[in-house]
């Protein structure tokens, strides 16, 4: 569809489906320029423009501004309310069109408005015409963001990917897509932008509600402005991962009857955020692994470290550690119960927000030929909560000693 109209005509185009509108601006005989016409959703509140250098020095440039009529008097040009703008109110829409003359040259002008505005600068004479739309760039819709992402909540980190083709953002702009803070950018692999971010990094927040720990952050696409500050956010995408405040991990102990025990550390339970390691020394320098696990004598001291692998701002409290047969979670022999050591050879050595260390003497469960499991369960707490359950202390006055 084509419209032919004079310099003083205004048209409002409304459609119930997306349309593209282009305009050919001709002010001089045989000269003009071609431009896209953005819809109001692409208008901005802040613009930086430079005066066009006139080729023939015959005319100064003009800036055309479209604003909501109710806010035309809020417009600032270089922090001043300009008197030189001539406004014409549209009759078919609540907008007004203003024209502001500026001086030719490379001087930078700053336009600010309470409501989003359209800005076009042009310069013309009898033999030439040229101009441009200010601040017009492609903006990915929220719908395309929803279709372009994948989120996985790993044991200690977010794993978020964006398909840049579906997202509709150039790979040249990946430095303007970041998580939490502008230094936390993703890694581009082909057309896939990947964020593998720890729950402790990039200003990730956390909260505990209804026995669930929530890790919260957001990813934004914020193209920079000429003065190197963020003035426009194209989209803001919230990400949340959660886990129960109660967690477990286990190790498999396979005793031998030649006075030695074969101990193998299992992989972490899927989704677990707590990890158990065994050490052969009180300094916790030599972790038991490989062939070392075949040479632990029954009765010798084993040193255990229980570590929270998630967010460092969460406090971990060890509730229970116990031995049980494979396939049966019912405790057969308790090491720690309600924060108290109840095994004769068990002793808690040190507790920190993220780490608890204790020791026990290697033992065997009678009548078990297939080894047994040692499991520890923990609770996560907010560091500002000081209730009894969030303290790594013994929660019974007189624990029973077994052994």
PDB file of N, CA and C in Angstrom, residues 186-279:
ATOM      1  N   UNK A 186      27.991 -14.687  28.956  1.00  0.00           N
ATOM      2  CA  UNK A 186      27.982 -16.094  28.595  1.00  0.00           C
ATOM      3  C   UNK A 186      29.098 -16.445  27.626  1.00  0.00           C
ATOM      4  N   UNK A 187      29.136 -17.706  27.224  1.00  0.00           N
ATOM      5  CA  UNK A 187      30.113 -18.221  26.263  1.00  0.00           C
ATOM      6  C   UNK A 187      29.358 -18.658  25.018  1.00  0.00           C
ATOM      7  N   UNK A 188      29.804 -18.180  23.853  1.00  0.00           N
ATOM      8  CA  UNK A 188      29.134 -18.490  22.595  1.00  0.00           C
ATOM      9  C   UNK A 188      29.734 -19.744  21.985  1.00  0.00           C
ATOM     10  N   UNK A 189      28.871 -20.697  21.667  1.00  0.00           N
ATOM     11  CA  UNK A 189      29.275 -21.933  21.008  1.00  0.00           C
ATOM     12  C   UNK A 189      28.408 -22.080  19.760  1.00  0.00           C
ATOM     13  N   UNK A 190      28.944 -21.650  18.601  1.00  0.00           N
ATOM     14  CA  UNK A 190      28.134 -21.606  17.390  1.00  0.00           C
ATOM     15  C   UNK A 190      27.062 -20.549  17.535  1.00  0.00           C
ATOM     16  N   UNK A 191      25.795 -20.963  17.460  1.00  0.00           N
ATOM     17  CA  UNK A 191      24.678 -20.036  17.648  1.00  0.00           C
ATOM     18  C   UNK A 191      24.072 -20.152  19.041  1.00  0.00           C
ATOM     19  N   UNK A 192      24.722 -20.901  19.948  1.00  0.00           N
ATOM     20  CA  UNK A 192      24.196 -21.119  21.297  1.00  0.00           C
ATOM     21  C   UNK A 192      25.012 -20.301  22.302  1.00  0.00           C
ATOM     22  N   UNK A 193      24.327 -19.448  23.060  1.00  0.00           N
ATOM     23  CA  UNK A 193      24.953 -18.679  24.134  1.00  0.00           C
ATOM     24  C   UNK A 193      24.690 -19.416  25.442  1.00  0.00           C
ATOM     25  N   UNK A 194      25.781 -19.748  26.155  1.00  0.00           N
ATOM     26  CA  UNK A 194      25.669 -20.611  27.333  1.00  0.00           C
ATOM     27  C   UNK A 194      26.141 -19.879  28.593  1.00  0.00           C
ATOM     28  N   UNK A 195      25.324 -19.972  29.650  1.00  0.00           N
ATOM     29  CA  UNK A 195      25.690 -19.487  30.982  1.00  0.00           C
ATOM     30  C   UNK A 195      25.753 -20.694  31.921  1.00  0.00           C
ATOM     31  N   UNK A 196      26.935 -20.988  32.454  1.00  0.00           N
ATOM     32  CA  UNK A 196      27.095 -22.020  33.486  1.00  0.00           C
ATOM     33  C   UNK A 196      27.608 -21.300  34.728  1.00  0.00           C
ATOM     34  N   UNK A 197      26.687 -20.831  35.548  1.00  0.00           N
ATOM     35  CA  UNK A 197      26.996 -19.877  36.608  1.00  0.00           C
ATOM     36  C   UNK A 197      26.727 -20.473  37.970  1.00  0.00           C
ATOM     37  N   UNK A 198      27.717 -20.419  38.845  1.00  0.00           N
ATOM     38  CA  UNK A 198      27.578 -20.935  40.204  1.00  0.00           C
ATOM     39  C   UNK A 198      26.513 -20.159  40.963  1.00  0.00           C
ATOM     40  N   UNK A 199      25.846 -20.845  41.892  1.00  0.00           N
ATOM     41  CA  UNK A 199      24.862 -20.185  42.739  1.00  0.00           C
ATOM     42  C   UNK A 199      25.506 -19.163  43.679  1.00  0.00           C
ATOM     43  N   UNK A 200      26.837 -19.138  43.735  1.00  0.00           N
ATOM     44  CA  UNK A 200      27.544 -18.174  44.588  1.00  0.00           C
ATOM     45  C   UNK A 200      28.035 -16.959  43.804  1.00  0.00           C
ATOM     46  N   UNK A 201      27.877 -16.960  42.481  1.00  0.00           N
ATOM     47  CA  UNK A 201      28.467 -15.911  41.645  1.00  0.00           C
ATOM     48  C   UNK A 201      27.395 -14.987  41.063  1.00  0.00           C
ATOM     49  N   UNK A 202      27.892 -13.894  40.493  1.00  0.00           N
ATOM     50  CA  UNK A 202      27.065 -12.978  39.684  1.00  0.00           C
ATOM     51  C   UNK A 202      25.884 -12.406  40.465  1.00  0.00           C
ATOM     52  N   UNK A 203      26.120 -12.128  41.746  1.00  0.00           N
ATOM     53  CA  UNK A 203      25.095 -11.524  42.609  1.00  0.00           C
ATOM     54  C   UNK A 203      23.822 -12.374  42.686  1.00  0.00           C
ATOM     55  N   UNK A 204      23.983 -13.699  42.618  1.00  0.00           N
ATOM     56  CA  UNK A 204      22.825 -14.576  42.774  1.00  0.00           C
ATOM     57  C   UNK A 204      22.271 -14.438  44.185  1.00  0.00           C
ATOM     58  N   UNK A 205      20.978 -14.198  44.273  1.00  0.00           N
ATOM     59  CA  UNK A 205      20.333 -14.086  45.575  1.00  0.00           C
ATOM     60  C   UNK A 205      19.770 -15.422  46.023  1.00  0.00           C
ATOM     61  N   UNK A 206      19.490 -15.536  47.302  1.00  0.00           N
ATOM     62  CA  UNK A 206      18.881 -16.760  47.829  1.00  0.00           C
ATOM     63  C   UNK A 206      17.878 -16.410  48.913  1.00  0.00           C
ATOM     64  N   UNK A 207      16.893 -17.275  49.054  1.00  0.00           N
ATOM     65  CA  UNK A 207      15.930 -17.156  50.143  1.00  0.00           C
ATOM     66  C   UNK A 207      15.429 -18.548  50.501  1.00  0.00           C
ATOM     67  N   UNK A 208      14.943 -18.691  51.723  1.00  0.00           N
ATOM     68  CA  UNK A 208      14.423 -19.970  52.197  1.00  0.00           C
ATOM     69  C   UNK A 208      12.964 -19.777  52.589  1.00  0.00           C
ATOM     70  N   UNK A 209      12.093 -20.524  51.929  1.00  0.00           N
ATOM     71  CA  UNK A 209      10.666 -20.465  52.219  1.00  0.00           C
ATOM     72  C   UNK A 209      10.089 -21.873  52.168  1.00  0.00           C
ATOM     73  N   UNK A 210       9.266 -22.223  53.149  1.00  0.00           N
ATOM     74  CA  UNK A 210       8.554 -23.501  53.157  1.00  0.00           C
ATOM     75  C   UNK A 210       9.481 -24.691  52.913  1.00  0.00           C
ATOM     76  N   UNK A 211      10.603 -24.717  53.648  1.00  0.00           N
ATOM     77  CA  UNK A 211      11.571 -25.819  53.567  1.00  0.00           C
ATOM     78  C   UNK A 211      12.200 -25.961  52.184  1.00  0.00           C
ATOM     79  N   UNK A 212      12.260 -24.864  51.440  1.00  0.00           N
ATOM     80  CA  UNK A 212      12.872 -24.867  50.112  1.00  0.00           C
ATOM     81  C   UNK A 212      13.833 -23.696  49.987  1.00  0.00           C
ATOM     82  N   UNK A 213      15.028 -23.971  49.445  1.00  0.00           N
ATOM     83  CA  UNK A 213      16.011 -22.927  49.169  1.00  0.00           C
ATOM     84  C   UNK A 213      15.853 -22.500  47.710  1.00  0.00           C
ATOM     85  N   UNK A 214      15.684 -21.202  47.481  1.00  0.00           N
ATOM     86  CA  UNK A 214      15.551 -20.658  46.139  1.00  0.00           C
ATOM     87  C   UNK A 214      16.790 -19.834  45.791  1.00  0.00           C
ATOM     88  N   UNK A 215      17.366 -20.095  44.615  1.00  0.00           N
ATOM     89  CA  UNK A 215      18.460 -19.286  44.081  1.00  0.00           C
ATOM     90  C   UNK A 215      17.901 -18.477  42.912  1.00  0.00           C
ATOM     91  N   UNK A 216      18.072 -17.173  42.971  1.00  0.00           N
ATOM     92  CA  UNK A 216      17.410 -16.279  42.020  1.00  0.00           C
ATOM     93  C   UNK A 216      18.410 -15.326  41.373  1.00  0.00           C
ATOM     94  N   UNK A 217      18.278 -15.160  40.073  1.00  0.00           N
ATOM     95  CA  UNK A 217      19.074 -14.181  39.346  1.00  0.00           C
ATOM     96  C   UNK A 217      18.280 -13.767  38.121  1.00  0.00           C
ATOM     97  N   UNK A 218      18.877 -12.950  37.270  1.00  0.00           N
ATOM     98  CA  UNK A 218      18.200 -12.566  36.040  1.00  0.00           C
ATOM     99  C   UNK A 218      19.231 -12.273  34.964  1.00  0.00           C
ATOM    100  N   UNK A 219      18.826 -12.475  33.721  1.00  0.00           N
ATOM    101  CA  UNK A 219      19.670 -12.199  32.571  1.00  0.00           C
ATOM    102  C   UNK A 219      19.029 -11.066  31.788  1.00  0.00           C
ATOM    103  N   UNK A 220      19.831 -10.073  31.434  1.00  0.00           N
ATOM    104  CA  UNK A 220      19.299  -8.911  30.726  1.00  0.00           C
ATOM    105  C   UNK A 220      20.035  -8.706  29.412  1.00  0.00           C
ATOM    106  N   UNK A 221      19.347  -8.108  28.477  1.00  0.00           N
ATOM    107  CA  UNK A 221      19.940  -7.638  27.232  1.00  0.00           C
ATOM    108  C   UNK A 221      19.842  -6.124  27.261  1.00  0.00           C
ATOM    109  N   UNK A 222      20.980  -5.453  27.463  1.00  0.00           N
ATOM    110  CA  UNK A 222      21.006  -4.007  27.664  1.00  0.00           C
ATOM    111  C   UNK A 222      22.068  -3.377  26.771  1.00  0.00           C
ATOM    112  N   UNK A 223      21.706  -2.993  25.546  1.00  0.00           N
ATOM    113  CA  UNK A 223      22.665  -2.309  24.676  1.00  0.00           C
ATOM    114  C   UNK A 223      23.170  -1.028  25.332  1.00  0.00           C
ATOM    115  N   UNK A 224      24.449  -0.736  25.211  1.00  0.00           N
ATOM    116  CA  UNK A 224      25.000   0.450  25.876  1.00  0.00           C
ATOM    117  C   UNK A 224      24.600   1.725  25.152  1.00  0.00           C
ATOM    118  N   UNK A 225      24.590   2.816  25.894  1.00  0.00           N
ATOM    119  CA  UNK A 225      24.348   4.129  25.298  1.00  0.00           C
ATOM    120  C   UNK A 225      25.691   4.782  24.994  1.00  0.00           C
ATOM    121  N   UNK A 226      25.702   5.852  24.208  1.00  0.00           N
ATOM    122  CA  UNK A 226      26.979   6.505  23.854  1.00  0.00           C
ATOM    123  C   UNK A 226      27.782   7.005  25.046  1.00  0.00           C
ATOM    124  N   UNK A 227      27.124   7.263  26.190  1.00  0.00           N
ATOM    125  CA  UNK A 227      27.876   7.743  27.360  1.00  0.00           C
ATOM    126  C   UNK A 227      28.226   6.595  28.307  1.00  0.00           C
ATOM    127  N   UNK A 228      28.109   5.331  27.794  1.00  0.00           N
ATOM    128  CA  UNK A 228      28.593   4.138  28.502  1.00  0.00           C
ATOM    129  C   UNK A 228      27.852   3.860  29.798  1.00  0.00           C
ATOM    130  N   UNK A 229      26.584   4.214  29.850  1.00  0.00           N
ATOM    131  CA  UNK A 229      25.735   3.805  30.965  1.00  0.00           C
ATOM    132  C   UNK A 229      24.521   3.096  30.378  1.00  0.00           C
ATOM    133  N   UNK A 230      23.835   2.319  31.201  1.00  0.00           N
ATOM    134  CA  UNK A 230      22.659   1.594  30.737  1.00  0.00           C
ATOM    135  C   UNK A 230      21.445   2.499  30.841  1.00  0.00           C
ATOM    136  N   UNK A 231      20.838   2.765  29.713  1.00  0.00           N
ATOM    137  CA  UNK A 231      19.641   3.595  29.677  1.00  0.00           C
ATOM    138  C   UNK A 231      18.422   2.822  29.181  1.00  0.00           C
ATOM    139  N   UNK A 232      18.652   1.715  28.503  1.00  0.00           N
ATOM    140  CA  UNK A 232      17.554   0.920  27.960  1.00  0.00           C
ATOM    141  C   UNK A 232      17.839  -0.559  28.170  1.00  0.00           C
ATOM    142  N   UNK A 233      16.873  -1.290  28.697  1.00  0.00           N
ATOM    143  CA  UNK A 233      16.954  -2.747  28.819  1.00  0.00           C
ATOM    144  C   UNK A 233      15.951  -3.337  27.844  1.00  0.00           C
ATOM    145  N   UNK A 234      16.452  -4.080  26.846  1.00  0.00           N
ATOM    146  CA  UNK A 234      15.564  -4.631  25.829  1.00  0.00           C
ATOM    147  C   UNK A 234      14.689  -5.737  26.413  1.00  0.00           C
ATOM    148  N   UNK A 235      15.285  -6.617  27.226  1.00  0.00           N
ATOM    149  CA  UNK A 235      14.484  -7.606  27.946  1.00  0.00           C
ATOM    150  C   UNK A 235      15.224  -8.046  29.203  1.00  0.00           C
ATOM    151  N   UNK A 236      14.439  -8.532  30.143  1.00  0.00           N
ATOM    152  CA  UNK A 236      14.936  -8.957  31.455  1.00  0.00           C
ATOM    153  C   UNK A 236      14.322 -10.327  31.746  1.00  0.00           C
ATOM    154  N   UNK A 237      15.184 -11.345  31.921  1.00  0.00           N
ATOM    155  CA  UNK A 237      14.734 -12.729  32.008  1.00  0.00           C
ATOM    156  C   UNK A 237      15.104 -13.285  33.377  1.00  0.00           C
ATOM    157  N   UNK A 238      14.111 -13.610  34.207  1.00  0.00           N
ATOM    158  CA  UNK A 238      14.348 -14.116  35.555  1.00  0.00           C
ATOM    159  C   UNK A 238      14.627 -15.622  35.518  1.00  0.00           C
ATOM    160  N   UNK A 239      15.583 -16.061  36.321  1.00  0.00           N
ATOM    161  CA  UNK A 239      15.886 -17.484  36.446  1.00  0.00           C
ATOM    162  C   UNK A 239      15.867 -17.862  37.926  1.00  0.00           C
ATOM    163  N   UNK A 240      15.257 -19.007  38.226  1.00  0.00           N
ATOM    164  CA  UNK A 240      15.127 -19.476  39.605  1.00  0.00           C
ATOM    165  C   UNK A 240      15.400 -20.974  39.638  1.00  0.00           C
ATOM    166  N   UNK A 241      16.267 -21.402  40.546  1.00  0.00           N
ATOM    167  CA  UNK A 241      16.460 -22.822  40.828  1.00  0.00           C
ATOM    168  C   UNK A 241      16.177 -23.041  42.311  1.00  0.00           C
ATOM    169  N   UNK A 242      15.666 -24.215  42.646  1.00  0.00           N
ATOM    170  CA  UNK A 242      15.309 -24.479  44.035  1.00  0.00           C
ATOM    171  C   UNK A 242      15.729 -25.884  44.437  1.00  0.00           C
ATOM    172  N   UNK A 243      15.856 -26.081  45.744  1.00  0.00           N
ATOM    173  CA  UNK A 243      16.161 -27.392  46.313  1.00  0.00           C
ATOM    174  C   UNK A 243      15.574 -27.450  47.712  1.00  0.00           C
ATOM    175  N   UNK A 244      15.385 -28.655  48.203  1.00  0.00           N
ATOM    176  CA  UNK A 244      14.886 -28.832  49.564  1.00  0.00           C
ATOM    177  C   UNK A 244      15.960 -28.415  50.565  1.00  0.00           C
ATOM    178  N   UNK A 245      15.526 -27.951  51.720  1.00  0.00           N
ATOM    179  CA  UNK A 245      16.488 -27.614  52.773  1.00  0.00           C
ATOM    180  C   UNK A 245      17.101 -28.876  53.374  1.00  0.00           C
ATOM    181  N   UNK A 246      16.550 -30.049  53.064  1.00  0.00           N
ATOM    182  CA  UNK A 246      17.082 -31.317  53.552  1.00  0.00           C
ATOM    183  C   UNK A 246      17.782 -32.028  52.402  1.00  0.00           C
ATOM    184  N   UNK A 247      18.978 -32.577  52.646  1.00  0.00           N
ATOM    185  CA  UNK A 247      19.763 -33.196  51.587  1.00  0.00           C
ATOM    186  C   UNK A 247      20.562 -34.363  52.154  1.00  0.00           C
ATOM    187  N   UNK A 248      21.014 -35.271  51.284  1.00  0.00           N
ATOM    188  CA  UNK A 248      21.783 -36.432  51.727  1.00  0.00           C
ATOM    189  C   UNK A 248      22.893 -36.746  50.731  1.00  0.00           C
ATOM    190  N   UNK A 249      23.910 -37.457  51.223  1.00  0.00           N
ATOM    191  CA  UNK A 249      24.898 -38.118  50.368  1.00  0.00           C
ATOM    192  C   UNK A 249      25.358 -39.373  51.092  1.00  0.00           C
ATOM    193  N   UNK A 250      25.961 -40.296  50.339  1.00  0.00           N
ATOM    194  CA  UNK A 250      26.309 -41.603  50.916  1.00  0.00           C
ATOM    195  C   UNK A 250      27.665 -42.069  50.425  1.00  0.00           C
ATOM    196  N   UNK A 251      28.277 -42.969  51.212  1.00  0.00           N
ATOM    197  CA  UNK A 251      29.465 -43.700  50.764  1.00  0.00           C
ATOM    198  C   UNK A 251      29.203 -45.181  50.973  1.00  0.00           C
ATOM    199  N   UNK A 252      29.790 -45.992  50.115  1.00  0.00           N
ATOM    200  CA  UNK A 252      29.650 -47.449  50.210  1.00  0.00           C
ATOM    201  C   UNK A 252      30.866 -48.022  50.920  1.00  0.00           C
ATOM    202  N   UNK A 253      30.628 -48.764  51.981  1.00  0.00           N
ATOM    203  CA  UNK A 253      31.684 -49.421  52.738  1.00  0.00           C
ATOM    204  C   UNK A 253      31.533 -50.923  52.545  1.00  0.00           C
ATOM    205  N   UNK A 254      32.610 -51.581  52.054  1.00  0.00           N
ATOM    206  CA  UNK A 254      32.561 -53.025  51.800  1.00  0.00           C
ATOM    207  C   UNK A 254      33.619 -53.706  52.653  1.00  0.00           C
ATOM    208  N   UNK A 255      33.249 -54.139  53.855  1.00  0.00           N
ATOM    209  CA  UNK A 255      34.245 -54.757  54.747  1.00  0.00           C
ATOM    210  C   UNK A 255      34.724 -56.106  54.214  1.00  0.00           C
ATOM    211  N   UNK A 256      36.006 -56.385  54.497  1.00  0.00           N
ATOM    212  CA  UNK A 256      36.560 -57.714  54.230  1.00  0.00           C
ATOM    213  C   UNK A 256      36.837 -58.399  55.562  1.00  0.00           C
ATOM    214  N   UNK A 257      36.914 -59.732  55.524  1.00  0.00           N
ATOM    215  CA  UNK A 257      37.071 -60.470  56.769  1.00  0.00           C
ATOM    216  C   UNK A 257      38.515 -60.820  57.061  1.00  0.00           C
ATOM    217  N   UNK A 258      39.466 -60.200  56.345  1.00  0.00           N
ATOM    218  CA  UNK A 258      40.879 -60.393  56.650  1.00  0.00           C
ATOM    219  C   UNK A 258      41.394 -59.179  57.416  1.00  0.00           C
ATOM    220  N   UNK A 259      40.557 -58.618  58.255  1.00  0.00           N
ATOM    221  CA  UNK A 259      40.868 -57.486  59.126  1.00  0.00           C
ATOM    222  C   UNK A 259      41.088 -56.186  58.362  1.00  0.00           C
ATOM    223  N   UNK A 260      40.639 -56.088  57.134  1.00  0.00           N
ATOM    224  CA  UNK A 260      40.716 -54.820  56.399  1.00  0.00           C
ATOM    225  C   UNK A 260      39.362 -54.534  55.779  1.00  0.00           C
ATOM    226  N   UNK A 261      39.106 -53.255  55.463  1.00  0.00           N
ATOM    227  CA  UNK A 261      37.852 -52.841  54.848  1.00  0.00           C
ATOM    228  C   UNK A 261      38.123 -52.178  53.517  1.00  0.00           C
ATOM    229  N   UNK A 262      37.303 -52.486  52.536  1.00  0.00           N
ATOM    230  CA  UNK A 262      37.393 -51.868  51.215  1.00  0.00           C
ATOM    231  C   UNK A 262      36.326 -50.780  51.148  1.00  0.00           C
ATOM    232  N   UNK A 263      36.737 -49.517  51.025  1.00  0.00           N
ATOM    233  CA  UNK A 263      35.816 -48.380  51.034  1.00  0.00           C
ATOM    234  C   UNK A 263      35.837 -47.712  49.667  1.00  0.00           C
ATOM    235  N   UNK A 264      34.668 -47.466  49.084  1.00  0.00           N
ATOM    236  CA  UNK A 264      34.567 -46.797  47.787  1.00  0.00           C
ATOM    237  C   UNK A 264      33.618 -45.623  47.911  1.00  0.00           C
ATOM    238  N   UNK A 265      34.067 -44.446  47.513  1.00  0.00           N
ATOM    239  CA  UNK A 265      33.195 -43.270  47.524  1.00  0.00           C
ATOM    240  C   UNK A 265      32.284 -43.322  46.318  1.00  0.00           C
ATOM    241  N   UNK A 266      30.960 -43.220  46.554  1.00  0.00           N
ATOM    242  CA  UNK A 266      30.022 -43.262  45.453  1.00  0.00           C
ATOM    243  C   UNK A 266      29.922 -41.893  44.790  1.00  0.00           C
ATOM    244  N   UNK A 267      29.289 -41.852  43.620  1.00  0.00           N
ATOM    245  CA  UNK A 267      28.977 -40.563  43.009  1.00  0.00           C
ATOM    246  C   UNK A 267      27.887 -39.882  43.796  1.00  0.00           C
ATOM    247  N   UNK A 268      27.824 -38.567  43.634  1.00  0.00           N
ATOM    248  CA  UNK A 268      26.796 -37.829  44.348  1.00  0.00           C
ATOM    249  C   UNK A 268      25.414 -38.255  43.883  1.00  0.00           C
ATOM    250  N   UNK A 269      24.487 -38.320  44.832  1.00  0.00           N
ATOM    251  CA  UNK A 269      23.105 -38.583  44.491  1.00  0.00           C
ATOM    252  C   UNK A 269      22.633 -37.506  43.519  1.00  0.00           C
ATOM    253  N   UNK A 270      21.904 -37.889  42.457  1.00  0.00           N
ATOM    254  CA  UNK A 270      21.463 -36.937  41.462  1.00  0.00           C
ATOM    255  C   UNK A 270      20.703 -35.796  42.120  1.00  0.00           C
ATOM    256  N   UNK A 271      21.157 -34.597  41.869  1.00  0.00           N
ATOM    257  CA  UNK A 271      20.507 -33.430  42.433  1.00  0.00           C
ATOM    258  C   UNK A 271      20.991 -33.064  43.819  1.00  0.00           C
ATOM    259  N   UNK A 272      21.883 -33.864  44.393  1.00  0.00           N
ATOM    260  CA  UNK A 272      22.372 -33.574  45.734  1.00  0.00           C
ATOM    261  C   UNK A 272      23.326 -32.390  45.712  1.00  0.00           C
ATOM    262  N   UNK A 273      23.294 -31.620  46.811  1.00  0.00           N
ATOM    263  CA  UNK A 273      24.188 -30.471  46.936  1.00  0.00           C
ATOM    264  C   UNK A 273      25.148 -30.641  48.106  1.00  0.00           C
ATOM    265  N   UNK A 274      25.256 -31.896  48.626  1.00  0.00           N
ATOM    266  CA  UNK A 274      26.164 -32.174  49.722  1.00  0.00           C
ATOM    267  C   UNK A 274      27.059 -33.334  49.315  1.00  0.00           C
ATOM    268  N   UNK A 275      28.311 -33.317  49.782  1.00  0.00           N
ATOM    269  CA  UNK A 275      29.294 -34.305  49.354  1.00  0.00           C
ATOM    270  C   UNK A 275      30.066 -34.820  50.565  1.00  0.00           C
ATOM    271  N   UNK A 276      30.267 -36.146  50.602  1.00  0.00           N
ATOM    272  CA  UNK A 276      31.032 -36.786  51.667  1.00  0.00           C
ATOM    273  C   UNK A 276      32.364 -37.252  51.107  1.00  0.00           C
ATOM    274  N   UNK A 277      33.460 -36.897  51.781  1.00  0.00           N
ATOM    275  CA  UNK A 277      34.799 -37.382  51.436  1.00  0.00           C
ATOM    276  C   UNK A 277      35.420 -38.038  52.667  1.00  0.00           C
ATOM    277  N   UNK A 278      36.215 -39.082  52.422  1.00  0.00           N
ATOM    278  CA  UNK A 278      36.940 -39.767  53.489  1.00  0.00           C
ATOM    279  C   UNK A 278      38.423 -39.452  53.374  1.00  0.00           C
ATOM    280  N   UNK A 279      39.082 -39.241  54.539  1.00  0.00           N
ATOM    281  CA  UNK A 279      40.511 -38.927  54.577  1.00  0.00           C
ATOM    282  C   UNK A 279      41.204 -39.892  55.526  1.00  0.00           C
TER     283      UNK A 279
END
